[in-house]
PDB file of C-alpha atoms in Angstrom:
ATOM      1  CA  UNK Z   1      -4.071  13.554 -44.695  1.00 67.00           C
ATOM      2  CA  UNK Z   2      -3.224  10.022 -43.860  1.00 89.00           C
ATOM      3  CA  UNK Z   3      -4.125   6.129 -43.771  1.00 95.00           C
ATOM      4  CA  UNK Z   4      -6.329   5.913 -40.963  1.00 98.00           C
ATOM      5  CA  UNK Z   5      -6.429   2.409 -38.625  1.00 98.00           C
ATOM      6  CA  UNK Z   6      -9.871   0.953 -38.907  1.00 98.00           C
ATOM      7  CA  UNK Z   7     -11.101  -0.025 -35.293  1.00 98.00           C
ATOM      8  CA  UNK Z   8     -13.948  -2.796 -35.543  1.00 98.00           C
ATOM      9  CA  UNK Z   9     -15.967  -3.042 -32.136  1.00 97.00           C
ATOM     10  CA  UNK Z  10     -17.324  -6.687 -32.051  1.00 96.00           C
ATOM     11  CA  UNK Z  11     -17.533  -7.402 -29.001  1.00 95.00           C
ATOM     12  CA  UNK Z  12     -21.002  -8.157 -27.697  1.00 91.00           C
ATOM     13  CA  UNK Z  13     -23.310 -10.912 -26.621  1.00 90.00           C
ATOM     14  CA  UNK Z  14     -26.094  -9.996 -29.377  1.00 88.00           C
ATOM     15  CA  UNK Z  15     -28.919 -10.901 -26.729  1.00 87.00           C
ATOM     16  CA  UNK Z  16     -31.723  -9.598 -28.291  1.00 88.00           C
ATOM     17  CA  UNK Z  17     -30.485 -11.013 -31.566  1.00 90.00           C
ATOM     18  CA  UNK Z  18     -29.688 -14.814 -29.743  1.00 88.00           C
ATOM     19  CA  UNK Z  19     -26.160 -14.740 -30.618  1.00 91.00           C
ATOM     20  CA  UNK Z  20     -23.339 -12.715 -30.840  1.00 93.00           C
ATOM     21  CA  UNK Z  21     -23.655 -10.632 -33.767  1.00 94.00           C
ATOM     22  CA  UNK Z  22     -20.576 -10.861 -35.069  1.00 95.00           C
ATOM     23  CA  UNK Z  23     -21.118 -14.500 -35.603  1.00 95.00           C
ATOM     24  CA  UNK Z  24     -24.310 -13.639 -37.888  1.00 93.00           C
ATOM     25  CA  UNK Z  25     -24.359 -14.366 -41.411  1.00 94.00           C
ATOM     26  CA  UNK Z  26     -25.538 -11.696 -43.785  1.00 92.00           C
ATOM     27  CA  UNK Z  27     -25.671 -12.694 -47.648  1.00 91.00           C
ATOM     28  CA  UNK Z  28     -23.732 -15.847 -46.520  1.00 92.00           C
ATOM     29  CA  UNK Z  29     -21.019 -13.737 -44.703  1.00 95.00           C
ATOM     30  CA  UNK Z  30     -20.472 -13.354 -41.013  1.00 96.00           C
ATOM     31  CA  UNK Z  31     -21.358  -9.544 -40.183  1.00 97.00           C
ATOM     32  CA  UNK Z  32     -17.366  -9.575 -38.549  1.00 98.00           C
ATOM     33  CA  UNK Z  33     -16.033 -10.300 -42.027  1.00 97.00           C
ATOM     34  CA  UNK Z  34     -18.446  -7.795 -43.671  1.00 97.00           C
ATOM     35  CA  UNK Z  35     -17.472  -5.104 -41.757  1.00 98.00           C
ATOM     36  CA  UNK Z  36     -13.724  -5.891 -42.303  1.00 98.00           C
ATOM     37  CA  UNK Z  37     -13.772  -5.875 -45.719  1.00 98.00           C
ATOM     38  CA  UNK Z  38     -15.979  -2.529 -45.521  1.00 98.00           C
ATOM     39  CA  UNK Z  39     -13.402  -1.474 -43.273  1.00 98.00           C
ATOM     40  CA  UNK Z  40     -10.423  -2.708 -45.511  1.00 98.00           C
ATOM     41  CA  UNK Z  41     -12.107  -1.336 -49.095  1.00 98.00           C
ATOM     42  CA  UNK Z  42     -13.016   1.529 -47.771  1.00 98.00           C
ATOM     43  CA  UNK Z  43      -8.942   2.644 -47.220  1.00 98.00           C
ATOM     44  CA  UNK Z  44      -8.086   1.797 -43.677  1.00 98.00           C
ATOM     45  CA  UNK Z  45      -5.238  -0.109 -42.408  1.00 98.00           C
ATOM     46  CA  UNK Z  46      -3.819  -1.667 -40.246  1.00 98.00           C
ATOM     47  CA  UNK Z  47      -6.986  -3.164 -39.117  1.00 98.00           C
ATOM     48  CA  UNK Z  48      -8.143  -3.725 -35.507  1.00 98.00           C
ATOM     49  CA  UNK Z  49     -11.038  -5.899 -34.196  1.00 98.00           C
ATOM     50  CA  UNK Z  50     -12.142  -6.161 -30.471  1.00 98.00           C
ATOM     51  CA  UNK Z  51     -14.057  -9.649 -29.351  1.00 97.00           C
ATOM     52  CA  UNK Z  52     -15.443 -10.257 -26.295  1.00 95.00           C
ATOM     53  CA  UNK Z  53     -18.082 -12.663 -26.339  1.00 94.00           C
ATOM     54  CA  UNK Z  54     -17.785 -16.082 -28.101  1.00 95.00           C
ATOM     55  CA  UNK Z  55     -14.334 -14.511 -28.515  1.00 95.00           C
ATOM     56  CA  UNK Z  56     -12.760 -17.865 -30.090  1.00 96.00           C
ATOM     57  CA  UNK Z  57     -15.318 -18.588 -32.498  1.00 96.00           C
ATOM     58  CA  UNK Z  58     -15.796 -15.001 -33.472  1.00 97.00           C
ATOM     59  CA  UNK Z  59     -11.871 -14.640 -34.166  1.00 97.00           C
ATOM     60  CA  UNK Z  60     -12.044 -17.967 -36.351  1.00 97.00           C
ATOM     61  CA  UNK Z  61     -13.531 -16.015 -38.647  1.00 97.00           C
ATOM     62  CA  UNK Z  62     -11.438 -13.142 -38.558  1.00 97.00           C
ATOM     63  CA  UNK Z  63      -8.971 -13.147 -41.761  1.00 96.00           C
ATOM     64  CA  UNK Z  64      -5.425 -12.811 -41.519  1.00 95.00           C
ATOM     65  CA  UNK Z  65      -3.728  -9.596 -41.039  1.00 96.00           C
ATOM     66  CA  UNK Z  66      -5.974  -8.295 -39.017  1.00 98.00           C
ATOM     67  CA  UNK Z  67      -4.600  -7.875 -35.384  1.00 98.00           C
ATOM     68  CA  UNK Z  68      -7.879  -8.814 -32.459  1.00 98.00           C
ATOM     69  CA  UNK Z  69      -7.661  -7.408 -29.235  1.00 98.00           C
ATOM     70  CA  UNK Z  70     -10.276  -9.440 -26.418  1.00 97.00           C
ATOM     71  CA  UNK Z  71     -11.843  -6.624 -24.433  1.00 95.00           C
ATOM     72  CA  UNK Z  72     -11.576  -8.365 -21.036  1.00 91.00           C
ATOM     73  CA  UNK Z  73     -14.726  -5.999 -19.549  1.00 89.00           C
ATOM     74  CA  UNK Z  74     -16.369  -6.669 -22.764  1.00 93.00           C
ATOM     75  CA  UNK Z  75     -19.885  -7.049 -20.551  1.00 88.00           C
ATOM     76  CA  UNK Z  76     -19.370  -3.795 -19.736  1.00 89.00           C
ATOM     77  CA  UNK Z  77     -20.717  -2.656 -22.842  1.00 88.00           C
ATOM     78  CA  UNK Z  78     -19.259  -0.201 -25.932  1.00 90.00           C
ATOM     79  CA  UNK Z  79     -16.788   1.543 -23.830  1.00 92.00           C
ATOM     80  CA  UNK Z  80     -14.742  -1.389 -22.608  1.00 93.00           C
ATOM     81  CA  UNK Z  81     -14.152  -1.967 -26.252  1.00 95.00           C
ATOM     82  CA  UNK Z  82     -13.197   1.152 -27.363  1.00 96.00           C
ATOM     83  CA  UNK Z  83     -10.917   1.848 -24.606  1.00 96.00           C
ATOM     84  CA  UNK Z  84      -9.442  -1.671 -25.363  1.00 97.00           C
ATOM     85  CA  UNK Z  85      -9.069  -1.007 -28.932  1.00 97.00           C
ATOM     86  CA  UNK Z  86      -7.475   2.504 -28.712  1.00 98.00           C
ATOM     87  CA  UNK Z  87      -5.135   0.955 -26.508  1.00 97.00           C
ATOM     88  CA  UNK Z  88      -3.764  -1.371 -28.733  1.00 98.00           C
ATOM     89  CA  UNK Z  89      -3.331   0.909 -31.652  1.00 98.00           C
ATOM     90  CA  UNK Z  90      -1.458   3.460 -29.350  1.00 97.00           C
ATOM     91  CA  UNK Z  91       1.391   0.499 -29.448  1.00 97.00           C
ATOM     92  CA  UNK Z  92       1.533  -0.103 -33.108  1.00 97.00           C
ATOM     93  CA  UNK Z  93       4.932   1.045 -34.318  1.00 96.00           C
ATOM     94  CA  UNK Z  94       4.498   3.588 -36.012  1.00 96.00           C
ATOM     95  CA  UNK Z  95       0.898   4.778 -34.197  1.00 97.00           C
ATOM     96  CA  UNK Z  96      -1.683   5.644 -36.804  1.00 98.00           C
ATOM     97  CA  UNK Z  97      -2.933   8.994 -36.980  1.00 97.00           C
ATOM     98  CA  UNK Z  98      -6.405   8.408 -36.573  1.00 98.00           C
ATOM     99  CA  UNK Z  99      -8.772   5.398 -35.884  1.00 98.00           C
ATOM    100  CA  UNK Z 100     -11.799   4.820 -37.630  1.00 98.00           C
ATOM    101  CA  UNK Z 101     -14.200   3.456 -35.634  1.00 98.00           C
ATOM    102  CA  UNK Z 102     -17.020   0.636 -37.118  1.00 97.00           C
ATOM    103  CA  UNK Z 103     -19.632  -1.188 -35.174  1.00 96.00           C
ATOM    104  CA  UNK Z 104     -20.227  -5.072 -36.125  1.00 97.00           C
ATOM    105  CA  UNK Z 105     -23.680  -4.402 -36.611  1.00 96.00           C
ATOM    106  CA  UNK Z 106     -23.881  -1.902 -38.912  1.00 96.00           C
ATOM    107  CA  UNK Z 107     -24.380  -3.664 -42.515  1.00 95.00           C
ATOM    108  CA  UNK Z 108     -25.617  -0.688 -44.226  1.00 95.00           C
ATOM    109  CA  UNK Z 109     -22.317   1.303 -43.793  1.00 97.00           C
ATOM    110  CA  UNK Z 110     -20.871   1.061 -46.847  1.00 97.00           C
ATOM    111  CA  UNK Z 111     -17.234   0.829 -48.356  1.00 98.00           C
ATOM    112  CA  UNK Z 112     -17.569   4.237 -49.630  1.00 98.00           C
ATOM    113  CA  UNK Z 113     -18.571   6.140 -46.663  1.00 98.00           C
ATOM    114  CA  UNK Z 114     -15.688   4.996 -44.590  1.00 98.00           C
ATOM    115  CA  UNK Z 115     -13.650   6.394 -47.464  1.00 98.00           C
ATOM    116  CA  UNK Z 116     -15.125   9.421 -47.369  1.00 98.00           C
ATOM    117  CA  UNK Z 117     -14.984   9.896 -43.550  1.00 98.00           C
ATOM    118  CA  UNK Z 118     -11.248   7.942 -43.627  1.00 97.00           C
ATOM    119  CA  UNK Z 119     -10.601  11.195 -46.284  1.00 97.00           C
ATOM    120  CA  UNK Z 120     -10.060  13.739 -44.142  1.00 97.00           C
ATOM    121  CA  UNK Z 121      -7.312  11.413 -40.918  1.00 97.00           C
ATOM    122  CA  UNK Z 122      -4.941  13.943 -38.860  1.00 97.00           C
ATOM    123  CA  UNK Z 123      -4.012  13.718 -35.734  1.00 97.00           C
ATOM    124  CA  UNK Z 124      -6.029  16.180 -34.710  1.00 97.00           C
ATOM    125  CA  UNK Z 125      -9.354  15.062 -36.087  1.00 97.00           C
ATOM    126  CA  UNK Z 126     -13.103  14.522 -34.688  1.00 97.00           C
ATOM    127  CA  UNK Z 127     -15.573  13.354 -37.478  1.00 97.00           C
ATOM    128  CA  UNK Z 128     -18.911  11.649 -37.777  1.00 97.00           C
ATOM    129  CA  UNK Z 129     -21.008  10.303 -40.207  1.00 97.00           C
ATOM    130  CA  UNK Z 130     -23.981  11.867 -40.383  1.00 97.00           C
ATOM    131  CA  UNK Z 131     -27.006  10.984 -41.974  1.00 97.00           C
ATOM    132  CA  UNK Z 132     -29.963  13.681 -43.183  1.00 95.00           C
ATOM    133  CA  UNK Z 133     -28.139  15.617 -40.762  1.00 93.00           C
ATOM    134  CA  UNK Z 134     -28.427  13.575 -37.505  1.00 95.00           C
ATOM    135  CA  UNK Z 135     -24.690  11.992 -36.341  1.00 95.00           C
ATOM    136  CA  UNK Z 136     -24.150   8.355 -36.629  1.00 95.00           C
ATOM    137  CA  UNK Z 137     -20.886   5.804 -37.417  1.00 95.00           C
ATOM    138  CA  UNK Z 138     -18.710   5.622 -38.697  1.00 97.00           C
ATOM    139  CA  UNK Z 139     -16.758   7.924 -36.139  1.00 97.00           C
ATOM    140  CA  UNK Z 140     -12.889   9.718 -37.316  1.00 98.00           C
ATOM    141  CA  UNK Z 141     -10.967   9.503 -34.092  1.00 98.00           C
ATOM    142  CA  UNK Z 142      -8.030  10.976 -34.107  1.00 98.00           C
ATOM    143  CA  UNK Z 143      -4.776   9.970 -32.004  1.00 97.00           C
ATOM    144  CA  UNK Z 144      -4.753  13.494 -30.232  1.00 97.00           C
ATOM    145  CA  UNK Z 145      -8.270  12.656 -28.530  1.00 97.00           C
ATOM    146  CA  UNK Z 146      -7.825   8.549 -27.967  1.00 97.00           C
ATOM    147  CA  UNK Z 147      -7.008   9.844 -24.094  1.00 96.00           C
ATOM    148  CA  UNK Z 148      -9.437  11.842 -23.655  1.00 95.00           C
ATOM    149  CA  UNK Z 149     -12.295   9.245 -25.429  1.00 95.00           C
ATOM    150  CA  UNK Z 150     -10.646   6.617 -23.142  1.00 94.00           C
ATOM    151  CA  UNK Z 151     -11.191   8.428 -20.148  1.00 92.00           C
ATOM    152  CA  UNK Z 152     -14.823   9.053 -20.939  1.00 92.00           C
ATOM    153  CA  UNK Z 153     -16.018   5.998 -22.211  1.00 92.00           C
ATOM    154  CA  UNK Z 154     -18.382   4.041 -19.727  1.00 86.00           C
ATOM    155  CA  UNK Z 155     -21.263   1.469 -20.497  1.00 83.00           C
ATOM    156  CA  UNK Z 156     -22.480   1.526 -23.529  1.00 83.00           C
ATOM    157  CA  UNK Z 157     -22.080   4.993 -24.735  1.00 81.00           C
ATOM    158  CA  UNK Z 158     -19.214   4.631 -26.243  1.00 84.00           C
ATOM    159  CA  UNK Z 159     -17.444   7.982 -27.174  1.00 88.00           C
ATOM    160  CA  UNK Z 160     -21.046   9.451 -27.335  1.00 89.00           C
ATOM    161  CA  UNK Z 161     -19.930  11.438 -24.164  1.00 89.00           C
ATOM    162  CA  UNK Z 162     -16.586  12.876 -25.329  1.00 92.00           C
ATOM    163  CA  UNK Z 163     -17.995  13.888 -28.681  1.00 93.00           C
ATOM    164  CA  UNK Z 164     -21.489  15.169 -27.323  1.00 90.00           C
ATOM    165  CA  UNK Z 165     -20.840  19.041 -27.816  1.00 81.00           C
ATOM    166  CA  UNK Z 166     -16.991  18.781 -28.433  1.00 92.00           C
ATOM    167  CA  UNK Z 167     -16.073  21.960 -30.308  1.00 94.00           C
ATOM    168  CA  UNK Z 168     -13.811  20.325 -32.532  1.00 93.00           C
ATOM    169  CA  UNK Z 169     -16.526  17.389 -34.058  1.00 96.00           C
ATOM    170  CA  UNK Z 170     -17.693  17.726 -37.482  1.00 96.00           C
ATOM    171  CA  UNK Z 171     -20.478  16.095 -39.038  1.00 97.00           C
ATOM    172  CA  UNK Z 172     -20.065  15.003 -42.604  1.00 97.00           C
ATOM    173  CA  UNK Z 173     -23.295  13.567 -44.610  1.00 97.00           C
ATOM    174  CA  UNK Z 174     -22.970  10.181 -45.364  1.00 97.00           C
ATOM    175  CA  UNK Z 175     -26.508   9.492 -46.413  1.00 96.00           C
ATOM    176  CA  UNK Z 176     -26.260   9.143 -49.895  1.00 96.00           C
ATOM    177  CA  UNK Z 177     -23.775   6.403 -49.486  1.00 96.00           C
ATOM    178  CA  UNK Z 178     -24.681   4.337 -46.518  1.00 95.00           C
ATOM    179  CA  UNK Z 179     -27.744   3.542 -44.308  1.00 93.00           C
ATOM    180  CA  UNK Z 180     -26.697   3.739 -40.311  1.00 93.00           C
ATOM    181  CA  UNK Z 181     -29.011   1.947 -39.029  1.00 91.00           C
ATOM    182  CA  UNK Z 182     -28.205  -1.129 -36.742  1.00 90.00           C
ATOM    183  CA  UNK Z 183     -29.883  -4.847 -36.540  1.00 90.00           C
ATOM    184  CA  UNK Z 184     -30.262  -6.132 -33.284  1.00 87.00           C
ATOM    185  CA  UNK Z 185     -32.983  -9.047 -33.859  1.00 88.00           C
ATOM    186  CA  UNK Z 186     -33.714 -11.199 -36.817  1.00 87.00           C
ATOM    187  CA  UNK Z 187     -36.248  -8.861 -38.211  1.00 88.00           C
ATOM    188  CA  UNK Z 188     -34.009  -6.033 -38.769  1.00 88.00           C
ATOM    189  CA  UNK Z 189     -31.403  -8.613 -40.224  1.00 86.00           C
ATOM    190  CA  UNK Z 190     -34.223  -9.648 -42.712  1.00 86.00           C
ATOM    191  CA  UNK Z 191     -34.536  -6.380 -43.619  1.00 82.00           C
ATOM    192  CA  UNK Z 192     -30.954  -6.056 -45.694  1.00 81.00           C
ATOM    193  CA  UNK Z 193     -31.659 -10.002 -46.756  1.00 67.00           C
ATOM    194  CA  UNK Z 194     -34.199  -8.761 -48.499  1.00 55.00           C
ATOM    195  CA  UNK Z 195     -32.315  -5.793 -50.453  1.00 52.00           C
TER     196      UNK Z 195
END
């Protein structure tokens, strides 16, 4: 087993939240820096983040040492960014094994399930987090599939397609560490505020 990258996707408008959720503040911390530091305690490195929208202010608050990629069809949706971002760690020197793969939005993931997914990095690897049994992020990619995830990753289904049935994809249970679900308006934000 190795290190494997950790591959932020940060990239969109937030339009039902009214901004860009990476520029949200959580706890007094913008959701981009949260899930970097998730992303970072949990074991990964080097780190990637892809910005699209509000792409300057969002990668003011990025921290240094952590390499951002702009996903130029960012409007696309998911897939734009994770084509983008698997791009640019297939020319780190040396390329990481495996990429896990974080949404900004996701402030219940915690530091210790991306360890435990981050675990089990080969090559050849296909993992998701799974929670009472039903698959969610964050998502083990490894290097051996970034061409084929590439190639099928439109809109904003992300790798759902590629992994949707893939013999090789294991599930591992996640949901006594984390909670997977996303916030895309104020409400659900107020929701962890009030944890």
């Amino acid at each position: 087993m190795s290190v494997p990258a950790g591959l932020l996707l940060a990239a969109g408008a937030g339009r039902r939240m009214g901004r860009p959720k990476a520029l949200v503040e959580l706890g007094g911390e913008p959701l981009v820096r949260r899930a970097l530091r998730v992303l970072a305690d949990g074991g990964c490195a080097p780190l990637v983040v892809v910005l699209g929208a509000e792409a300057t202010a969002v990668a003011d608050l990025v921290p240094s040492g952590v390499h951002v990629v702009v996903a130029q069809g960012w409007a696309e949706g998911m897939g734009a960014s994770l084509r983008t971002g698997l791009a640019a760690l297939a020319e780190f020197d040396p390329v990481p094994d495996a990429a896990l793969v974080h949404l900004v939005d996701l402030p219940g993931v915690t530091a210790a399930a991306v360890a435990r997914i981050g675990a089990r990095a080969t090559p050849d690897v296909l993992l998701r987090a799974a929670y009472s049994g039903h698959p969610a992020h964050p998502v083990l990619i490894g290097r051996s599939h970034w061409a084929g995830v590439r190639a099928a990753a439109t809109g904003d289904a992300g790798a759902r397609g590629y992994l949707s049935g893939h013999p090789d994809l294991a599930l591992v249970e996640c949901g006594d560490l984390a909670d997977p679900d996303d916030v895309d308006t104020p409400e659900q934000l107020a929701r962890y505020r009030s944890c």
